[in-house]
JSON list of C-alpha atoms and ligand atoms in Angstrom, two decimals:
[
{"chain": "A", "resi": 1, "resn": "MET", "atom": "CA", "xyz": [1.39, -11.85, 19.57]},
{"chain": "A", "resi": 2, "resn": "SER", "atom": "CA", "xyz": [0.85, -15.55, 20.15]},
{"chain": "A", "resi": 3, "resn": "PRO", "atom": "CA", "xyz": [-0.39, -17.68, 17.28]},
{"chain": "A", "resi": 4, "resn": "ASP", "atom": "CA", "xyz": [-3.65, -18.45, 19.02]},
{"chain": "A", "resi": 5, "resn": "THR", "atom": "CA", "xyz": [-4.66, -14.76, 19.38]},
{"chain": "A", "resi": 6, "resn": "ALA", "atom": "CA", "xyz": [-8.21, -14.35, 17.98]},
{"chain": "A", "resi": 7, "resn": "THR", "atom": "CA", "xyz": [-8.31, -12.74, 14.55]},
{"chain": "A", "resi": 8, "resn": "VAL", "atom": "CA", "xyz": [-10.82, -10.59, 12.85]},
{"chain": "A", "resi": 9, "resn": "ALA", "atom": "CA", "xyz": [-11.17, -9.37, 9.25]},
{"chain": "A", "resi": 10, "resn": "CYS", "atom": "CA", "xyz": [-9.96, -5.80, 8.84]},
{"chain": "A", "resi": 11, "resn": "PRO", "atom": "CA", "xyz": [-12.99, -3.85, 7.62]},
{"chain": "A", "resi": 12, "resn": "SER", "atom": "CA", "xyz": [-10.81, -2.17, 4.94]},
{"chain": "A", "resi": 13, "resn": "CYS", "atom": "CA", "xyz": [-8.48, -4.75, 3.40]},
{"chain": "A", "resi": 14, "resn": "GLY", "atom": "CA", "xyz": [-10.27, -7.88, 4.69]},
{"chain": "A", "resi": 15, "resn": "GLY", "atom": "CA", "xyz": [-7.08, -9.43, 6.02]},
{"chain": "A", "resi": 16, "resn": "ALA", "atom": "CA", "xyz": [-7.29, -11.77, 9.02]},
{"chain": "A", "resi": 17, "resn": "VAL", "atom": "CA", "xyz": [-5.58, -9.67, 11.73]},
{"chain": "A", "resi": 18, "resn": "PRO", "atom": "CA", "xyz": [-5.36, -9.87, 15.48]},
{"chain": "A", "resi": 19, "resn": "GLN", "atom": "CA", "xyz": [-8.48, -8.85, 17.35]},
{"chain": "A", "resi": 20, "resn": "MET", "atom": "CA", "xyz": [-7.10, -6.10, 19.69]},
{"chain": "A", "resi": 21, "resn": "ASP", "atom": "CA", "xyz": [-7.40, -2.54, 20.83]},
{"chain": "A", "resi": 22, "resn": "GLY", "atom": "CA", "xyz": [-4.74, 0.01, 19.90]},
{"chain": "A", "resi": 23, "resn": "PRO", "atom": "CA", "xyz": [-3.91, 3.09, 17.71]},
{"chain": "A", "resi": 24, "resn": "THR", "atom": "CA", "xyz": [-4.76, 3.35, 14.08]},
{"chain": "A", "resi": 25, "resn": "HIS", "atom": "CA", "xyz": [-3.60, 5.76, 11.34]},
{"chain": "A", "resi": 26, "resn": "PRO", "atom": "CA", "xyz": [-5.59, 9.01, 11.15]},
{"chain": "A", "resi": 27, "resn": "TYR", "atom": "CA", "xyz": [-6.61, 8.64, 7.55]},
{"chain": "A", "resi": 28, "resn": "MET", "atom": "CA", "xyz": [-5.43, 5.24, 6.33]},
{"chain": "A", "resi": 29, "resn": "GLU", "atom": "CA", "xyz": [-8.37, 3.69, 8.17]},
{"chain": "A", "resi": 30, "resn": "SER", "atom": "CA", "xyz": [-7.88, 0.08, 9.34]},
{"chain": "A", "resi": 31, "resn": "SER", "atom": "CA", "xyz": [-8.62, -2.07, 12.31]},
{"chain": "A", "resi": 32, "resn": "PRO", "atom": "CA", "xyz": [-6.05, -1.68, 15.22]},
{"chain": "A", "resi": 33, "resn": "GLY", "atom": "CA", "xyz": [-4.89, -5.22, 14.55]},
{"chain": "A", "resi": 34, "resn": "CYS", "atom": "CA", "xyz": [-4.14, -4.38, 10.92]},
{"chain": "A", "resi": 35, "resn": "TRP", "atom": "CA", "xyz": [-2.18, -1.23, 11.79]},
{"chain": "A", "resi": 36, "resn": "HIS", "atom": "CA", "xyz": [-0.32, -3.38, 14.39]},
{"chain": "A", "resi": 37, "resn": "VAL", "atom": "CA", "xyz": [0.58, -5.99, 11.80]},
{"chain": "A", "resi": 38, "resn": "PHE", "atom": "CA", "xyz": [1.70, -3.27, 9.40]},
{"chain": "A", "resi": 39, "resn": "GLY", "atom": "CA", "xyz": [3.96, -1.97, 12.11]},
{"chain": "A", "resi": 40, "resn": "GLU", "atom": "CA", "xyz": [5.50, -5.40, 12.65]},
{"chain": "A", "resi": 41, "resn": "ILE", "atom": "CA", "xyz": [6.27, -5.68, 8.87]},
{"chain": "A", "resi": 42, "resn": "LEU", "atom": "CA", "xyz": [7.86, -2.29, 8.85]},
{"chain": "A", "resi": 43, "resn": "GLU", "atom": "CA", "xyz": [9.96, -3.26, 11.87]},
{"chain": "A", "resi": 44, "resn": "ARG", "atom": "CA", "xyz": [11.10, -6.37, 9.97]},
{"chain": "A", "resi": 45, "resn": "GLU", "atom": "CA", "xyz": [12.10, -4.21, 6.98]},
{"chain": "A", "resi": 46, "resn": "TYR", "atom": "CA", "xyz": [13.81, -1.56, 8.97]},
{"chain": "A", "resi": 47, "resn": "GLY", "atom": "CA", "xyz": [15.59, -4.09, 11.15]},
{"chain": "A", "resi": 48, "resn": "ASN", "atom": "CA", "xyz": [17.08, -6.17, 8.25]},
{"chain": "A", "resi": 49, "resn": "PRO", "atom": "CA", "xyz": [18.11, -4.89, 4.89]},
{"chain": "A", "resi": 50, "resn": "ALA", "atom": "CA", "xyz": [17.44, -8.30, 3.35]},
{"chain": "A", "resi": 51, "resn": "PHE", "atom": "CA", "xyz": [13.68, -7.69, 4.05]},
{"chain": "A", "resi": 52, "resn": "ALA", "atom": "CA", "xyz": [13.72, -4.16, 2.73]},
{"chain": "A", "resi": 53, "resn": "ALA", "atom": "CA", "xyz": [14.13, -4.65, -1.04]},
{"chain": "A", "resi": 54, "resn": "GLN", "atom": "CA", "xyz": [10.43, -3.95, -1.66]},
{"chain": "A", "resi": 55, "resn": "HIS", "atom": "CA", "xyz": [9.87, -1.52, 1.24]},
{"chain": "A", "resi": 56, "resn": "ARG", "atom": "CA", "xyz": [8.51, 1.07, -1.22]},
{"chain": "A", "resi": 57, "resn": "LEU", "atom": "CA", "xyz": [5.77, -1.36, -2.26]},
{"chain": "A", "resi": 58, "resn": "THR", "atom": "CA", "xyz": [4.98, -2.32, 1.35]},
{"chain": "A", "resi": 59, "resn": "VAL", "atom": "CA", "xyz": [4.13, 1.29, 2.14]},
{"chain": "A", "resi": 60, "resn": "ASP", "atom": "CA", "xyz": [2.16, 1.80, -1.13]},
{"chain": "A", "resi": 61, "resn": "ASN", "atom": "CA", "xyz": [0.21, -1.50, -0.66]},
{"chain": "A", "resi": 62, "resn": "PHE", "atom": "CA", "xyz": [-1.02, -0.60, 2.79]},
{"chain": "A", "resi": 63, "resn": "ALA", "atom": "CA", "xyz": [-1.98, 2.88, 1.80]},
{"chain": "A", "resi": 64, "resn": "VAL", "atom": "CA", "xyz": [-4.11, 1.77, -1.18]},
{"chain": "A", "resi": 65, "resn": "GLN", "atom": "CA", "xyz": [-5.79, -1.01, 0.71]},
{"chain": "A", "resi": 66, "resn": "HIS", "atom": "CA", "xyz": [-6.78, 1.50, 3.42]},
{"chain": "A", "resi": 67, "resn": "PRO", "atom": "CA", "xyz": [-8.07, 4.55, 1.57]},
{"chain": "A", "resi": 68, "resn": "GLY", "atom": "CA", "xyz": [-10.30, 5.81, 4.32]},
{"chain": "A", "resi": 69, "resn": "GLN", "atom": "CA", "xyz": [-12.78, 8.61, 3.67]},
{"chain": "A", "resi": 70, "resn": "PRO", "atom": "CA", "xyz": [-12.41, 11.43, 1.16]},
{"chain": "A", "resi": 71, "resn": "SER", "atom": "CA", "xyz": [-10.21, 14.23, 2.52]},
{"chain": "A", "resi": 72, "resn": "SER", "atom": "CA", "xyz": [-7.29, 16.25, 0.93]},
{"chain": "A", "resi": 73, "resn": "GLN", "atom": "CA", "xyz": [-4.84, 13.99, 2.79]},
{"chain": "A", "resi": 74, "resn": "SER", "atom": "CA", "xyz": [-6.45, 10.73, 1.88]},
{"chain": "A", "resi": 75, "resn": "ILE", "atom": "CA", "xyz": [-6.84, 11.79, -1.75]},
{"chain": "A", "resi": 76, "resn": "GLN", "atom": "CA", "xyz": [-3.16, 12.78, -2.08]},
{"chain": "A", "resi": 77, "resn": "SER", "atom": "CA", "xyz": [-2.07, 9.61, -0.28]},
{"chain": "A", "resi": 78, "resn": "VAL", "atom": "CA", "xyz": [-4.17, 7.13, -2.38]},
{"chain": "A", "resi": 79, "resn": "CYS", "atom": "CA", "xyz": [-3.25, 8.86, -5.64]},
{"chain": "A", "resi": 80, "resn": "LEU", "atom": "CA", "xyz": [0.44, 9.07, -5.01]},
{"chain": "A", "resi": 81, "resn": "HIS", "atom": "CA", "xyz": [0.73, 5.47, -3.73]},
{"chain": "A", "resi": 82, "resn": "LEU", "atom": "CA", "xyz": [-1.26, 4.29, -6.83]},
{"chain": "A", "resi": 83, "resn": "ILE", "atom": "CA", "xyz": [1.12, 6.17, -9.02]},
{"chain": "A", "resi": 84, "resn": "SER", "atom": "CA", "xyz": [4.05, 4.48, -7.35]},
{"chain": "A", "resi": 85, "resn": "LEU", "atom": "CA", "xyz": [2.55, 1.05, -7.86]},
{"chain": "A", "resi": 86, "resn": "CYS", "atom": "CA", "xyz": [1.98, 1.88, -11.49]},
{"chain": "A", "resi": 87, "resn": "LEU", "atom": "CA", "xyz": [5.58, 3.01, -11.91]},
{"chain": "A", "resi": 88, "resn": "VAL", "atom": "CA", "xyz": [7.05, 0.02, -10.27]},
{"chain": "A", "resi": 89, "resn": "LEU", "atom": "CA", "xyz": [4.72, -2.73, -11.57]},
{"chain": "A", "resi": 90, "resn": "GLU", "atom": "CA", "xyz": [3.86, -1.45, -15.13]},
{"chain": "A", "resi": 91, "resn": "ARG", "atom": "CA", "xyz": [6.84, 0.68, -15.99]},
{"chain": "A", "resi": 92, "resn": "GLY", "atom": "CA", "xyz": [9.43, -1.43, -14.15]},
{"chain": "A", "resi": 93, "resn": "VAL", "atom": "CA", "xyz": [11.12, 1.52, -12.47]},
{"chain": "A", "resi": 94, "resn": "ALA", "atom": "CA", "xyz": [13.33, 0.87, -9.41]},
{"chain": "A", "resi": 95, "resn": "PRO", "atom": "CA", "xyz": [11.54, 1.47, -6.15]},
{"chain": "A", "resi": 96, "resn": "ALA", "atom": "CA", "xyz": [14.09, 4.26, -5.11]},
{"chain": "A", "resi": 97, "resn": "TYR", "atom": "CA", "xyz": [13.49, 5.96, -8.37]},
{"chain": "A", "resi": 98, "resn": "ALA", "atom": "CA", "xyz": [9.69, 5.77, -7.89]},
{"chain": "A", "resi": 99, "resn": "THR", "atom": "CA", "xyz": [10.15, 7.55, -4.55]},
{"chain": "A", "resi": 100, "resn": "ARG", "atom": "CA", "xyz": [11.93, 10.46, -6.32]},
{"chain": "A", "resi": 101, "resn": "VAL", "atom": "CA", "xyz": [9.23, 10.66, -9.01]},
{"chain": "A", "resi": 102, "resn": "LEU", "atom": "CA", "xyz": [6.64, 10.78, -6.32]},
{"chain": "A", "resi": 103, "resn": "SER", "atom": "CA", "xyz": [8.00, 13.92, -4.72]},
{"chain": "A", "resi": 104, "resn": "ALA", "atom": "CA", "xyz": [7.82, 15.61, -8.18]},
{"chain": "A", "resi": 105, "resn": "ALA", "atom": "CA", "xyz": [4.27, 14.35, -8.65]},
{"chain": "A", "resi": 106, "resn": "ALA", "atom": "CA", "xyz": [3.21, 15.59, -5.16]},
{"chain": "A", "resi": 107, "resn": "ARG", "atom": "CA", "xyz": [3.82, 19.20, -6.37]},
{"chain": "A", "resi": 108, "resn": "ASP", "atom": "CA", "xyz": [0.92, 18.73, -8.78]},
{"chain": "A", "resi": 109, "resn": "LYS", "atom": "CA", "xyz": [-1.45, 17.44, -6.20]},
{"chain": "A", "resi": 110, "resn": "GLN", "atom": "CA", "xyz": [-4.28, 19.71, -7.07]},
{"chain": "A", "resi": 111, "resn": "ARG", "atom": "CA", "xyz": [-5.18, 17.56, -10.11]},
{"chain": "A", "resi": 112, "resn": "PHE", "atom": "CA", "xyz": [-5.79, 14.54, -7.89]},
{"chain": "A", "resi": 113, "resn": "VAL", "atom": "CA", "xyz": [-9.38, 13.48, -7.22]},
{"chain": "A", "resi": 114, "resn": "TRP", "atom": "CA", "xyz": [-11.15, 10.98, -4.91]},
{"chain": "A", "resi": 115, "resn": "LEU", "atom": "CA", "xyz": [-11.07, 7.62, -6.68]},
{"chain": "A", "resi": 116, "resn": "THR", "atom": "CA", "xyz": [-13.96, 5.51, -5.41]},
{"chain": "A", "resi": 117, "resn": "PRO", "atom": "CA", "xyz": [-12.34, 2.39, -3.93]},
{"chain": "A", "resi": 118, "resn": "PRO", "atom": "CA", "xyz": [-13.20, -0.92, -5.62]},
{"chain": "A", "resi": 119, "resn": "GLU", "atom": "CA", "xyz": [-15.44, -3.41, -3.68]},
{"chain": "A", "resi": 120, "resn": "SER", "atom": "CA", "xyz": [-12.47, -5.69, -3.04]},
{"chain": "A", "resi": 121, "resn": "LEU", "atom": "CA", "xyz": [-9.01, -4.17, -2.51]},
{"chain": "A", "resi": 122, "resn": "GLY", "atom": "CA", "xyz": [-7.22, -7.36, -3.30]},
{"chain": "A", "resi": 123, "resn": "VAL", "atom": "CA", "xyz": [-6.92, -10.87, -1.87]},
{"chain": "A", "resi": 124, "resn": "VAL", "atom": "CA", "xyz": [-3.37, -10.50, -0.66]},
{"chain": "A", "resi": 125, "resn": "THR", "atom": "CA", "xyz": [-3.05, -8.48, 2.58]},
{"chain": "A", "resi": 126, "resn": "VAL", "atom": "CA", "xyz": [-0.65, -7.71, 5.46]},
{"chain": "A", "resi": 127, "resn": "ALA", "atom": "CA", "xyz": [-1.71, -10.87, 7.06]},
{"chain": "A", "resi": 128, "resn": "ASP", "atom": "CA", "xyz": [-0.14, -12.86, 4.18]},
{"chain": "A", "resi": 129, "resn": "VAL", "atom": "CA", "xyz": [3.14, -10.99, 4.41]},
{"chain": "A", "resi": 130, "resn": "ARG", "atom": "CA", "xyz": [3.24, -11.44, 8.18]},
{"chain": "A", "resi": 131, "resn": "ALA", "atom": "CA", "xyz": [2.81, -15.18, 7.75]},
{"chain": "A", "resi": 132, "resn": "VAL", "atom": "CA", "xyz": [6.15, -15.76, 5.95]},
{"chain": "A", "resi": 133, "resn": "SER", "atom": "CA", "xyz": [9.57, -15.69, 7.68]},
{"chain": "A", "resi": 134, "resn": "SER", "atom": "CA", "xyz": [12.47, -15.81, 5.20]},
{"chain": "A", "resi": 135, "resn": "ALA", "atom": "CA", "xyz": [13.63, -12.60, 3.45]},
{"chain": "A", "resi": 136, "resn": "ARG", "atom": "CA", "xyz": [13.11, -14.30, 0.09]},
{"chain": "A", "resi": 137, "resn": "ASP", "atom": "CA", "xyz": [9.53, -15.20, 0.85]},
{"chain": "A", "resi": 138, "resn": "HIS", "atom": "CA", "xyz": [8.87, -11.81, 2.30]},
{"chain": "A", "resi": 139, "resn": "THR", "atom": "CA", "xyz": [10.10, -10.04, -0.78]},
{"chain": "A", "resi": 140, "resn": "GLN", "atom": "CA", "xyz": [8.07, -12.24, -3.07]},
{"chain": "A", "resi": 141, "resn": "ARG", "atom": "CA", "xyz": [4.90, -11.89, -0.90]},
{"chain": "A", "resi": 142, "resn": "VAL", "atom": "CA", "xyz": [5.21, -8.14, -0.85]},
{"chain": "A", "resi": 143, "resn": "ARG", "atom": "CA", "xyz": [5.44, -8.27, -4.67]},
{"chain": "A", "resi": 144, "resn": "ASP", "atom": "CA", "xyz": [2.33, -10.52, -4.81]},
{"chain": "A", "resi": 145, "resn": "TRP", "atom": "CA", "xyz": [0.59, -8.09, -2.46]},
{"chain": "A", "resi": 146, "resn": "ALA", "atom": "CA", "xyz": [1.33, -5.21, -4.74]},
{"chain": "A", "resi": 147, "resn": "GLU", "atom": "CA", "xyz": [0.13, -7.05, -7.87]},
{"chain": "A", "resi": 148, "resn": "SER", "atom": "CA", "xyz": [-3.13, -7.89, -6.04]},
{"chain": "A", "resi": 149, "resn": "ALA", "atom": "CA", "xyz": [-3.70, -4.34, -4.69]},
{"chain": "A", "resi": 150, "resn": "TRP", "atom": "CA", "xyz": [-2.83, -2.79, -8.12]},
{"chain": "A", "resi": 151, "resn": "THR", "atom": "CA", "xyz": [-5.12, -5.16, -9.97]},
{"chain": "A", "resi": 152, "resn": "ALA", "atom": "CA", "xyz": [-7.94, -4.42, -7.57]},
{"chain": "A", "resi": 153, "resn": "TRP", "atom": "CA", "xyz": [-7.89, -0.70, -8.52]},
{"chain": "A", "resi": 154, "resn": "SER", "atom": "CA", "xyz": [-8.08, -1.52, -12.27]},
{"chain": "A", "resi": 155, "resn": "PRO", "atom": "CA", "xyz": [-11.29, 0.53, -12.83]},
{"chain": "A", "resi": 156, "resn": "HIS", "atom": "CA", "xyz": [-9.01, 3.58, -12.24]},
{"chain": "A", "resi": 157, "resn": "HIS", "atom": "CA", "xyz": [-5.85, 2.43, -14.05]},
{"chain": "A", "resi": 158, "resn": "GLU", "atom": "CA", "xyz": [-6.35, 4.84, -17.03]},
{"chain": "A", "resi": 159, "resn": "THR", "atom": "CA", "xyz": [-6.89, 7.79, -14.69]},
{"chain": "A", "resi": 160, "resn": "ILE", "atom": "CA", "xyz": [-3.67, 6.92, -12.74]},
{"chain": "A", "resi": 161, "resn": "ARG", "atom": "CA", "xyz": [-1.58, 6.37, -15.85]},
{"chain": "A", "resi": 162, "resn": "ALA", "atom": "CA", "xyz": [-2.58, 9.79, -17.02]},
{"chain": "A", "resi": 163, "resn": "TRP", "atom": "CA", "xyz": [-1.04, 11.25, -13.86]},
{"chain": "A", "resi": 164, "resn": "LEU", "atom": "CA", "xyz": [2.38, 9.68, -14.43]},
{"chain": "A", "resi": 165, "resn": "PRO", "atom": "CA", "xyz": [5.10, 12.38, -14.84]},
{"chain": "A", "resi": 166, "resn": "GLY", "atom": "CA", "xyz": [5.35, 13.55, -18.42]},
{"chain": "A", "resi": 167, "resn": "GLU", "atom": "CA", "xyz": [1.90, 12.14, -19.42]},
{"chain": "A", "resi": 168, "resn": "GLY", "atom": "CA", "xyz": [-0.44, 14.52, -17.68]},
{"chain": "B", "resi": 1, "resn": "ZN", "atom": "ZN1", "xyz": [-6.42, -3.81, 6.78]}
]
């Protein structure tokens, strides 16, 4: 992707992403360019362990900034990824531990409901993570992205906290 490729705002997260055709995720609805940039970020994380420290958050952030339309899959996805953000950002649990807790939380998925997405899903997006090159900046930017996305969902924080394991 050359730097002069035209950009367009993703209709879901608002990030400035390449204007292009291509595949998108079936329920994490985004523009093709946004899905493409997310793929680039995942490749960076899978290809170099130094970039992967916050991989758990990368996946959570993208999911909660692309909630899509109400369906059983999207409801489960958004709720679980918000639970993960809450565990990591508010409770300070290690990302790997959050992943284990999520598999337990997924067994109770019938309690999850559609949370109406906030008007803005956060000012930090995939585009900001793509823009940095060092592992240290990448890790910090993913963390900023998580804070931004989690804060955007604040109207639902109480609901999400009540879903944390042991508090439901
Ligand atoms: Zn997007």
